[in-house]
Short mmCIF file of C-alpha atoms and ligand atoms in Angstrom, two decimals:
data_model
loop_
_atom_site.label_atom_id
_atom_site.label_comp_id
_atom_site.label_asym_id
_atom_site.label_seq_id
_atom_site.Cartn_x
_atom_site.Cartn_y
_atom_site.Cartn_z
CA MET A 1 0.00 0.00 0.00
CA ARG A 2 1.38 3.45 -0.86
CA PRO A 3 2.08 5.72 2.12
CA HIS A 4 -0.46 8.42 2.93
CA ARG A 5 0.55 11.86 1.63
CA ILE A 6 -0.07 14.80 3.93
CA ALA A 7 -0.08 18.48 2.91
CA VAL A 8 1.26 20.62 5.77
CA LEU A 9 0.13 24.25 6.07
CA PRO A 10 1.90 25.79 9.09
CA GLY A 11 0.34 29.23 8.50
CA ASP A 12 0.79 32.24 10.79
CA GLY A 13 1.56 33.15 14.40
CA ILE A 14 1.88 30.05 16.59
CA GLY A 15 0.75 27.85 13.65
CA PRO A 16 4.30 26.84 12.60
CA GLU A 17 5.30 26.32 16.26
CA VAL A 18 2.51 23.86 17.06
CA VAL A 19 2.52 22.10 13.68
CA GLY A 20 6.23 21.40 14.11
CA GLU A 21 5.43 19.65 17.41
CA ALA A 22 2.55 17.68 15.88
CA LEU A 23 4.93 16.47 13.16
CA ARG A 24 7.43 15.27 15.78
CA VAL A 25 4.70 13.17 17.37
CA LEU A 26 3.38 11.92 14.01
CA ARG A 27 6.86 10.83 12.92
CA ALA A 28 7.16 8.77 16.10
CA ALA A 29 3.64 7.27 16.03
CA ALA A 30 3.11 6.78 12.28
CA PRO A 31 6.51 6.83 10.55
CA SER A 32 5.23 5.90 7.08
CA LEU A 33 3.44 9.20 6.34
CA VAL A 34 4.93 11.49 3.68
CA TYR A 35 4.73 15.29 4.00
CA GLU A 36 4.87 18.31 1.71
CA GLU A 37 4.72 21.86 3.04
CA PHE A 38 2.80 24.81 1.51
CA SER A 39 2.79 28.50 2.34
CA VAL A 40 -0.76 29.75 2.96
CA GLY A 41 -2.09 32.54 5.20
CA ALA A 42 -1.43 36.17 6.06
CA GLY A 43 2.33 35.68 5.57
CA GLU A 44 1.72 34.32 2.08
CA TYR A 45 -0.50 37.33 1.31
CA LEU A 46 2.35 39.65 2.27
CA ARG A 47 4.66 37.66 -0.04
CA SER A 48 2.46 37.07 -3.08
CA GLY A 49 -0.72 39.14 -2.65
CA ASP A 50 -2.93 36.04 -2.21
CA PRO A 51 -3.33 34.14 1.11
CA LEU A 52 -4.44 30.99 -0.76
CA PRO A 53 -2.95 30.99 -4.28
CA PRO A 54 -5.14 29.03 -6.77
CA GLY A 55 -2.22 26.77 -7.77
CA VAL A 56 -1.83 25.72 -4.13
CA LEU A 57 -5.54 24.91 -3.74
CA ASP A 58 -5.35 22.63 -6.81
CA ARG A 59 -2.29 20.86 -5.41
CA LEU A 60 -3.97 20.40 -2.01
CA ARG A 61 -6.78 18.40 -3.63
CA GLN A 62 -4.25 15.69 -4.51
CA PHE A 63 -3.27 14.87 -0.91
CA ASP A 64 -4.83 12.30 1.40
CA ALA A 65 -5.20 14.85 4.22
CA ILE A 66 -4.23 18.40 5.13
CA LEU A 67 -2.62 19.36 8.45
CA LEU A 68 -2.99 23.04 9.22
CA GLY A 69 -1.56 25.26 11.98
CA ALA A 70 -3.40 28.57 12.22
CA MET A 71 -4.06 31.41 9.81
CA GLY A 72 -4.57 35.14 9.90
CA LEU A 73 -2.94 38.03 11.72
CA PRO A 74 -4.81 41.05 13.14
CA GLY A 75 -2.49 43.51 11.36
CA VAL A 76 -2.93 41.94 7.91
CA ARG A 77 -6.35 42.68 6.48
CA TRP A 78 -8.24 43.04 3.21
CA PRO A 79 -9.03 46.61 2.15
CA ASN A 80 -12.57 46.18 3.63
CA GLY A 81 -11.03 45.60 7.07
CA LEU A 82 -11.71 41.85 7.35
CA GLU A 83 -8.93 39.46 8.36
CA MET A 84 -7.48 36.88 5.96
CA THR A 85 -9.23 33.56 6.63
CA PRO A 86 -7.99 31.03 4.07
CA GLN A 87 -8.98 28.26 6.48
CA LEU A 88 -12.63 29.28 5.89
CA ASP A 89 -12.00 29.39 2.12
CA LEU A 90 -10.62 25.86 2.33
CA ARG A 91 -13.74 24.62 4.11
CA GLU A 92 -15.97 26.12 1.45
CA ARG A 93 -13.83 25.27 -1.63
CA LEU A 94 -13.18 21.68 -0.54
CA ASP A 95 -16.77 21.32 0.73
CA LEU A 96 -15.70 20.35 4.27
CA TYR A 97 -19.19 20.53 5.73
CA CYS A 98 -18.60 18.60 8.93
CA GLY A 99 -16.56 20.36 11.62
CA LEU A 100 -15.68 17.93 14.44
CA ARG A 101 -14.58 19.53 17.70
CA PRO A 102 -14.03 17.03 20.49
CA VAL A 103 -13.84 18.50 23.97
CA TYR A 104 -12.33 16.23 26.60
CA LEU A 105 -11.11 17.00 30.09
CA PHE A 106 -7.84 15.17 30.72
CA HIS A 107 -7.36 16.47 34.26
CA PRO A 108 -10.04 18.07 36.51
CA LEU A 109 -7.63 20.74 37.74
CA ASP A 110 -7.39 22.16 34.19
CA SER A 111 -11.10 23.07 34.24
CA PRO A 112 -12.51 26.28 35.73
CA LEU A 113 -15.27 23.97 37.03
CA ARG A 114 -12.56 21.96 38.85
CA ASP A 115 -14.25 20.26 41.78
CA ARG A 116 -17.39 19.38 39.86
CA ALA A 117 -15.72 18.36 36.64
CA ALA A 118 -13.85 15.13 37.42
CA GLY A 119 -14.32 12.71 34.55
CA SER A 120 -17.41 14.50 33.35
CA ILE A 121 -16.52 16.52 30.24
CA ASP A 122 -16.38 14.38 27.14
CA LEU A 123 -18.40 15.85 24.30
CA LEU A 124 -18.21 16.48 20.57
CA VAL A 125 -19.44 19.61 18.83
CA VAL A 126 -20.37 18.97 15.19
CA ARG A 127 -20.36 22.32 13.45
CA GLU A 128 -21.88 22.79 10.01
CA SER A 129 -19.04 24.52 8.17
CA THR A 130 -20.18 25.55 4.69
CA GLU A 131 -23.35 27.62 5.20
CA GLY A 132 -25.24 29.04 8.23
CA LEU A 133 -24.45 32.58 9.35
CA PHE A 134 -21.06 32.48 7.62
CA SER A 135 -22.64 31.92 4.20
CA ALA A 136 -22.75 35.55 3.13
CA ARG A 137 -19.32 36.47 4.42
CA LEU A 138 -17.87 37.07 0.93
CA ARG A 139 -20.77 39.18 -0.37
CA PRO A 140 -19.60 42.78 -0.86
CA PRO A 141 -21.42 45.00 1.67
CA ASP A 142 -22.85 48.41 0.78
CA PRO A 143 -22.49 50.49 3.95
CA ALA A 144 -23.56 53.58 1.98
CA SER A 145 -27.09 52.15 1.82
CA GLY A 146 -27.29 52.46 5.63
CA CYS A 147 -27.91 48.74 6.12
CA VAL A 148 -25.66 45.68 6.06
CA GLU A 149 -27.18 42.20 6.49
CA ASP A 150 -25.70 38.74 7.02
CA ILE A 151 -27.92 35.88 5.95
CA LEU A 152 -28.26 32.66 7.95
CA ARG A 153 -28.57 30.13 5.14
CA ILE A 154 -29.80 26.59 5.79
CA THR A 155 -30.36 24.32 2.80
CA ARG A 156 -32.09 20.96 3.12
CA ALA A 157 -29.13 19.16 1.54
CA GLY A 158 -26.65 20.99 3.78
CA ALA A 159 -28.67 20.28 6.92
CA GLU A 160 -29.31 16.62 6.07
CA ARG A 161 -25.68 15.74 5.47
CA VAL A 162 -24.28 17.31 8.63
CA ILE A 163 -27.12 15.99 10.81
CA ARG A 164 -26.62 12.44 9.46
CA ALA A 165 -22.88 12.77 10.12
CA ALA A 166 -23.63 13.85 13.70
CA PHE A 167 -25.98 10.90 14.28
CA ARG A 168 -23.26 8.55 12.99
CA GLN A 169 -20.79 10.13 15.45
CA ALA A 170 -23.32 9.63 18.28
CA LEU A 171 -23.69 5.95 17.34
CA ARG A 172 -19.95 5.50 17.99
CA ARG A 173 -20.15 7.30 21.36
CA ARG A 174 -22.78 7.41 24.12
CA LYS A 175 -25.68 7.56 21.63
CA LYS A 176 -27.08 10.95 22.50
CA LEU A 177 -27.37 13.85 20.06
CA THR A 178 -28.43 17.40 20.95
CA LEU A 179 -29.50 19.81 18.23
CA VAL A 180 -28.65 23.38 19.21
CA ASP A 181 -30.73 25.99 17.38
CA LYS A 182 -32.89 29.08 17.81
CA ALA A 183 -36.04 27.54 16.37
CA ASN A 184 -38.28 29.69 18.57
CA VAL A 185 -37.17 32.89 16.80
CA LEU A 186 -35.49 32.28 13.43
CA PRO A 187 -37.33 30.58 10.52
CA SER A 188 -34.03 29.15 9.21
CA MET A 189 -33.54 27.44 12.56
CA ALA A 190 -37.10 26.10 12.65
CA PHE A 191 -36.35 24.52 9.27
CA PHE A 192 -33.06 23.09 10.62
CA ARG A 193 -35.02 21.52 13.50
CA GLN A 194 -37.64 20.09 11.14
CA VAL A 195 -34.90 18.36 9.11
CA PHE A 196 -33.26 17.14 12.36
CA LEU A 197 -36.50 15.56 13.59
CA GLU A 198 -37.04 13.82 10.24
CA ILE A 199 -33.52 12.37 10.22
CA ALA A 200 -33.78 11.34 13.89
CA GLU A 201 -36.28 8.67 12.74
CA GLU A 202 -33.48 6.97 10.77
CA PHE A 203 -31.48 6.56 14.00
CA PRO A 204 -33.81 5.08 16.65
CA GLN A 205 -30.80 3.86 18.70
CA VAL A 206 -29.79 7.48 19.39
CA THR A 207 -31.54 9.69 21.94
CA ALA A 208 -32.23 12.96 20.13
CA GLU A 209 -33.00 16.23 21.92
CA CYS A 210 -33.36 19.86 20.86
CA LEU A 211 -32.06 22.84 22.82
CA TYR A 212 -32.08 26.58 22.17
CA VAL A 213 -28.61 28.04 21.85
CA ASP A 214 -28.93 30.30 24.91
CA ALA A 215 -29.93 27.33 27.09
CA ALA A 216 -27.12 25.27 25.54
CA ALA A 217 -24.58 27.90 26.65
CA LEU A 218 -26.00 27.76 30.19
CA PHE A 219 -26.04 23.95 30.40
CA LEU A 220 -22.53 23.66 28.97
CA VAL A 221 -21.29 25.52 32.04
CA LEU A 222 -23.69 24.12 34.65
CA GLN A 223 -24.03 20.51 33.45
CA PRO A 224 -21.42 19.71 30.78
CA GLU A 225 -21.82 16.02 31.57
CA ARG A 226 -25.31 16.01 30.03
CA PHE A 227 -23.82 16.39 26.52
CA ASP A 228 -22.49 13.68 24.25
CA VAL A 229 -22.70 14.98 20.65
CA ILE A 230 -23.98 18.46 19.75
CA VAL A 231 -24.89 19.42 16.18
CA THR A 232 -25.39 23.05 15.24
CA GLU A 233 -25.04 25.71 12.54
CA ASN A 234 -21.77 27.37 11.64
CA MET A 235 -21.72 30.45 13.90
CA PHE A 236 -23.31 28.80 16.95
CA GLY A 237 -20.74 26.01 16.55
CA ASP A 238 -17.93 28.54 16.35
CA ILE A 239 -18.97 30.17 19.62
CA LEU A 240 -20.01 27.09 21.61
CA SER A 241 -16.89 25.12 20.71
CA ASP A 242 -14.69 27.91 22.12
CA LEU A 243 -16.87 28.01 25.25
CA ALA A 244 -16.53 24.24 25.62
CA ALA A 245 -12.75 24.47 25.05
CA GLY A 246 -12.65 26.92 27.95
CA LEU A 247 -14.14 24.23 30.18
CA VAL A 248 -11.20 21.89 29.58
CA GLY A 249 -8.29 24.33 29.83
CA GLY A 250 -8.59 26.66 26.85
CA MET A 251 -7.84 26.80 23.16
CA GLY A 252 -4.55 24.98 23.54
CA MET A 253 -6.51 21.83 24.44
CA ALA A 254 -9.06 21.90 21.60
CA PRO A 255 -8.41 19.87 18.44
CA SER A 256 -10.59 19.93 15.34
CA ALA A 257 -11.24 18.33 11.97
CA ASP A 258 -13.13 19.67 8.98
CA ILE A 259 -14.33 16.76 6.93
CA GLY A 260 -16.05 16.43 3.55
CA GLU A 261 -16.79 13.50 1.25
CA ARG A 262 -13.32 13.53 -0.36
CA HIS A 263 -11.06 15.90 1.56
CA ALA A 264 -10.29 16.71 5.18
CA VAL A 265 -8.35 19.38 7.06
CA PHE A 266 -7.07 18.85 10.62
CA GLN A 267 -6.12 21.82 12.76
CA PRO A 268 -6.15 23.01 16.36
CA ALA A 269 -9.37 24.94 17.00
CA HIS A 270 -7.36 27.97 18.09
CA GLY A 271 -6.22 30.87 15.92
CA SER A 272 -2.73 32.22 15.34
CA ALA A 273 -2.55 33.64 18.92
CA PRO A 274 -0.31 36.61 17.99
CA ASP A 275 -0.14 37.60 21.68
CA ILE A 276 2.07 34.58 22.44
CA ALA A 277 3.63 33.83 19.02
CA GLY A 278 7.42 33.49 18.84
CA GLN A 279 7.88 33.02 22.59
CA GLY A 280 8.08 29.21 22.56
CA PHE A 281 5.30 28.74 25.12
CA ALA A 282 2.30 27.83 22.94
CA ASP A 283 0.46 24.70 24.05
CA PRO A 284 1.00 22.04 21.33
CA VAL A 285 -1.65 19.62 22.68
CA ALA A 286 -4.50 20.83 20.41
CA ALA A 287 -2.29 20.40 17.33
CA ILE A 288 -1.09 16.97 18.49
CA LEU A 289 -4.66 15.78 19.16
CA SER A 290 -5.69 17.13 15.73
CA ALA A 291 -2.92 15.01 14.21
CA ALA A 292 -4.42 12.01 16.05
CA MET A 293 -7.81 12.81 14.49
CA MET A 294 -6.07 12.83 11.11
CA LEU A 295 -4.70 9.34 11.77
CA ASP A 296 -8.20 8.15 12.68
CA TRP A 297 -9.51 9.50 9.38
CA LEU A 298 -6.70 7.80 7.47
CA GLY A 299 -7.61 4.49 9.13
CA GLU A 300 -4.54 4.42 11.39
CA ASN A 301 -6.67 4.16 14.54
CA GLY A 302 -4.05 2.26 16.55
CA ALA A 303 -1.50 5.07 16.17
CA ALA A 304 -4.19 7.67 16.92
CA ASP A 305 -5.14 5.92 20.18
CA LYS A 306 -1.49 5.67 21.19
CA ILE A 307 -1.10 9.44 20.82
CA ARG A 308 -4.21 10.14 22.92
CA GLN A 309 -3.03 7.73 25.61
CA ALA A 310 0.39 9.41 25.63
CA VAL A 311 -1.22 12.86 26.05
CA ARG A 312 -3.39 11.49 28.86
CA ARG A 313 -0.42 9.96 30.69
CA ALA A 314 1.78 13.03 30.21
CA LEU A 315 -0.93 15.32 31.63
CA ARG A 316 -1.26 13.15 34.75
CA GLN A 317 2.02 14.76 35.87
CA ARG A 318 1.16 18.18 37.26
CA THR A 319 4.48 19.68 36.15
CA VAL A 320 3.83 18.80 32.50
CA ARG A 321 1.91 21.89 31.47
CA THR A 322 2.41 25.04 29.36
CA PRO A 323 1.53 28.44 30.89
CA ASP A 324 -2.06 28.42 29.51
CA LEU A 325 -2.66 25.50 31.93
CA GLY A 326 -0.81 27.19 34.75
CA GLY A 327 2.47 25.35 34.11
CA ARG A 328 5.96 26.42 33.14
CA CYS A 329 6.80 24.03 30.27
CA ARG A 330 7.97 25.36 26.97
CA THR A 331 6.24 24.06 23.84
CA THR A 332 9.06 21.63 23.05
CA ALA A 333 9.22 20.29 26.62
CA MET A 334 5.50 19.58 26.55
CA THR A 335 5.96 17.55 23.37
CA ASP A 336 9.03 15.82 24.84
CA ALA A 337 6.86 14.62 27.73
CA ILE A 338 4.25 13.26 25.31
CA LEU A 339 6.93 11.58 23.19
CA ALA A 340 8.38 9.95 26.31
CA GLU A 341 4.96 8.42 27.06
CA LEU A 342 4.63 7.29 23.45
CA LYS A 343 7.78 5.17 23.76
P1 ATP B 1 -9.49 32.97 15.60
O1 ATP B 1 -10.50 34.04 15.44
O2 ATP B 1 -8.53 32.84 14.46
O3 ATP B 1 -10.07 31.65 16.04
P2 ATP B 1 -8.97 34.15 18.12
O4 ATP B 1 -8.76 35.59 17.93
O5 ATP B 1 -10.32 33.66 18.56
O6 ATP B 1 -8.55 33.39 16.80
P3 ATP B 1 -6.88 32.63 19.32
O7 ATP B 1 -5.75 32.93 18.40
O8 ATP B 1 -7.44 31.26 19.26
O9 ATP B 1 -7.98 33.72 19.17
O10 ATP B 1 -6.44 32.95 20.81
C1 ATP B 1 -7.38 33.16 21.87
C2 ATP B 1 -6.61 33.13 23.18
O11 ATP B 1 -6.19 31.79 23.43
C3 ATP B 1 -5.35 33.99 23.15
O12 ATP B 1 -5.17 34.57 24.41
C4 ATP B 1 -4.26 33.01 22.86
O13 ATP B 1 -3.00 33.37 23.36
C5 ATP B 1 -4.77 31.74 23.55
N1 ATP B 1 -4.30 30.56 22.83
C6 ATP B 1 -4.72 30.14 21.63
N2 ATP B 1 -4.07 29.04 21.27
C7 ATP B 1 -3.20 28.75 22.26
C8 ATP B 1 -2.22 27.73 22.47
N3 ATP B 1 -2.01 26.75 21.57
N4 ATP B 1 -1.51 27.76 23.60
C9 ATP B 1 -1.71 28.70 24.53
N5 ATP B 1 -2.61 29.69 24.39
C10 ATP B 1 -3.35 29.73 23.27
#
């Protein structure tokens, strides 16, 4: 069998720092993978005038998976003031409709809920990633008209495919799926719920419930243990997955995958974190766990499990933590501790 080919997009800010650590772990856990690196992001825009050159996008389609660091820098913007977000372009151009954001608490002391959280936070946010409230983001606004609108777009096909994907995820876990919407106020969300309830009939083994987004935010903090899999639209998923990441130690602990029918991108859920870039203290765990998700997707589940076990064992030692978790480890030392557990 030919080795899997991985496109590596380190990107901006702490992206190259954490991707470098993920590659160290991948080389140890799955030595047969082959890598090729591409320049994409705000840095590439400054070099070539395009954060995602068309030639690069075509090349990326030929790889088995894409491993991405983080993209965008606050000081590098389009003339209309918006930041460069080639990671969003990738989701839309490669039709990566299913955003998977697992949220798992490795150690209760890393949670702001501490005493109540032992063993209780293990959930998966499935974020629709090609439509929803992000769908109109590239439409040119006309501020001179005195009104700028963003449309929350839900199509039946778009809703069906992400909801089915979420039910399939629930089947592999604790068999509970929560739809998060705003069906009491927004017609698009009432439609989303209608599609959800239709598809729920295909999955009688899964307990399906519906929750308004405001209540979901409350319950995530008060009773995170009640959630197994959550499925929601693009913007709600963006917000709630950061909130959930906060419950398990912050963005440095939150991996993610954006998956379509043919392509998939794996990246830490965090951004380029310019406030800590270049200091050598970024938490590499989110990137390393994203690499494990990539191995799962490639069918190398044994290697993926080994990485997660190594992270779990390393984090049992209180001194093995970067400053975001209250520790003093540098990025490389954190990875060294994980590599030691891998061997
Ligand atoms: P984006 O909009 O691109 O998602 P953001 O502006 O929401 O990005 P992040 O770049 O994710 O923000 O950073 C949010 C906060 O989390 C910052 O204080 C940042 O330093 C911190 N942070 C993010 N990633 C890490 C990491 N890997 N290790 C430590 N701290 C991190």
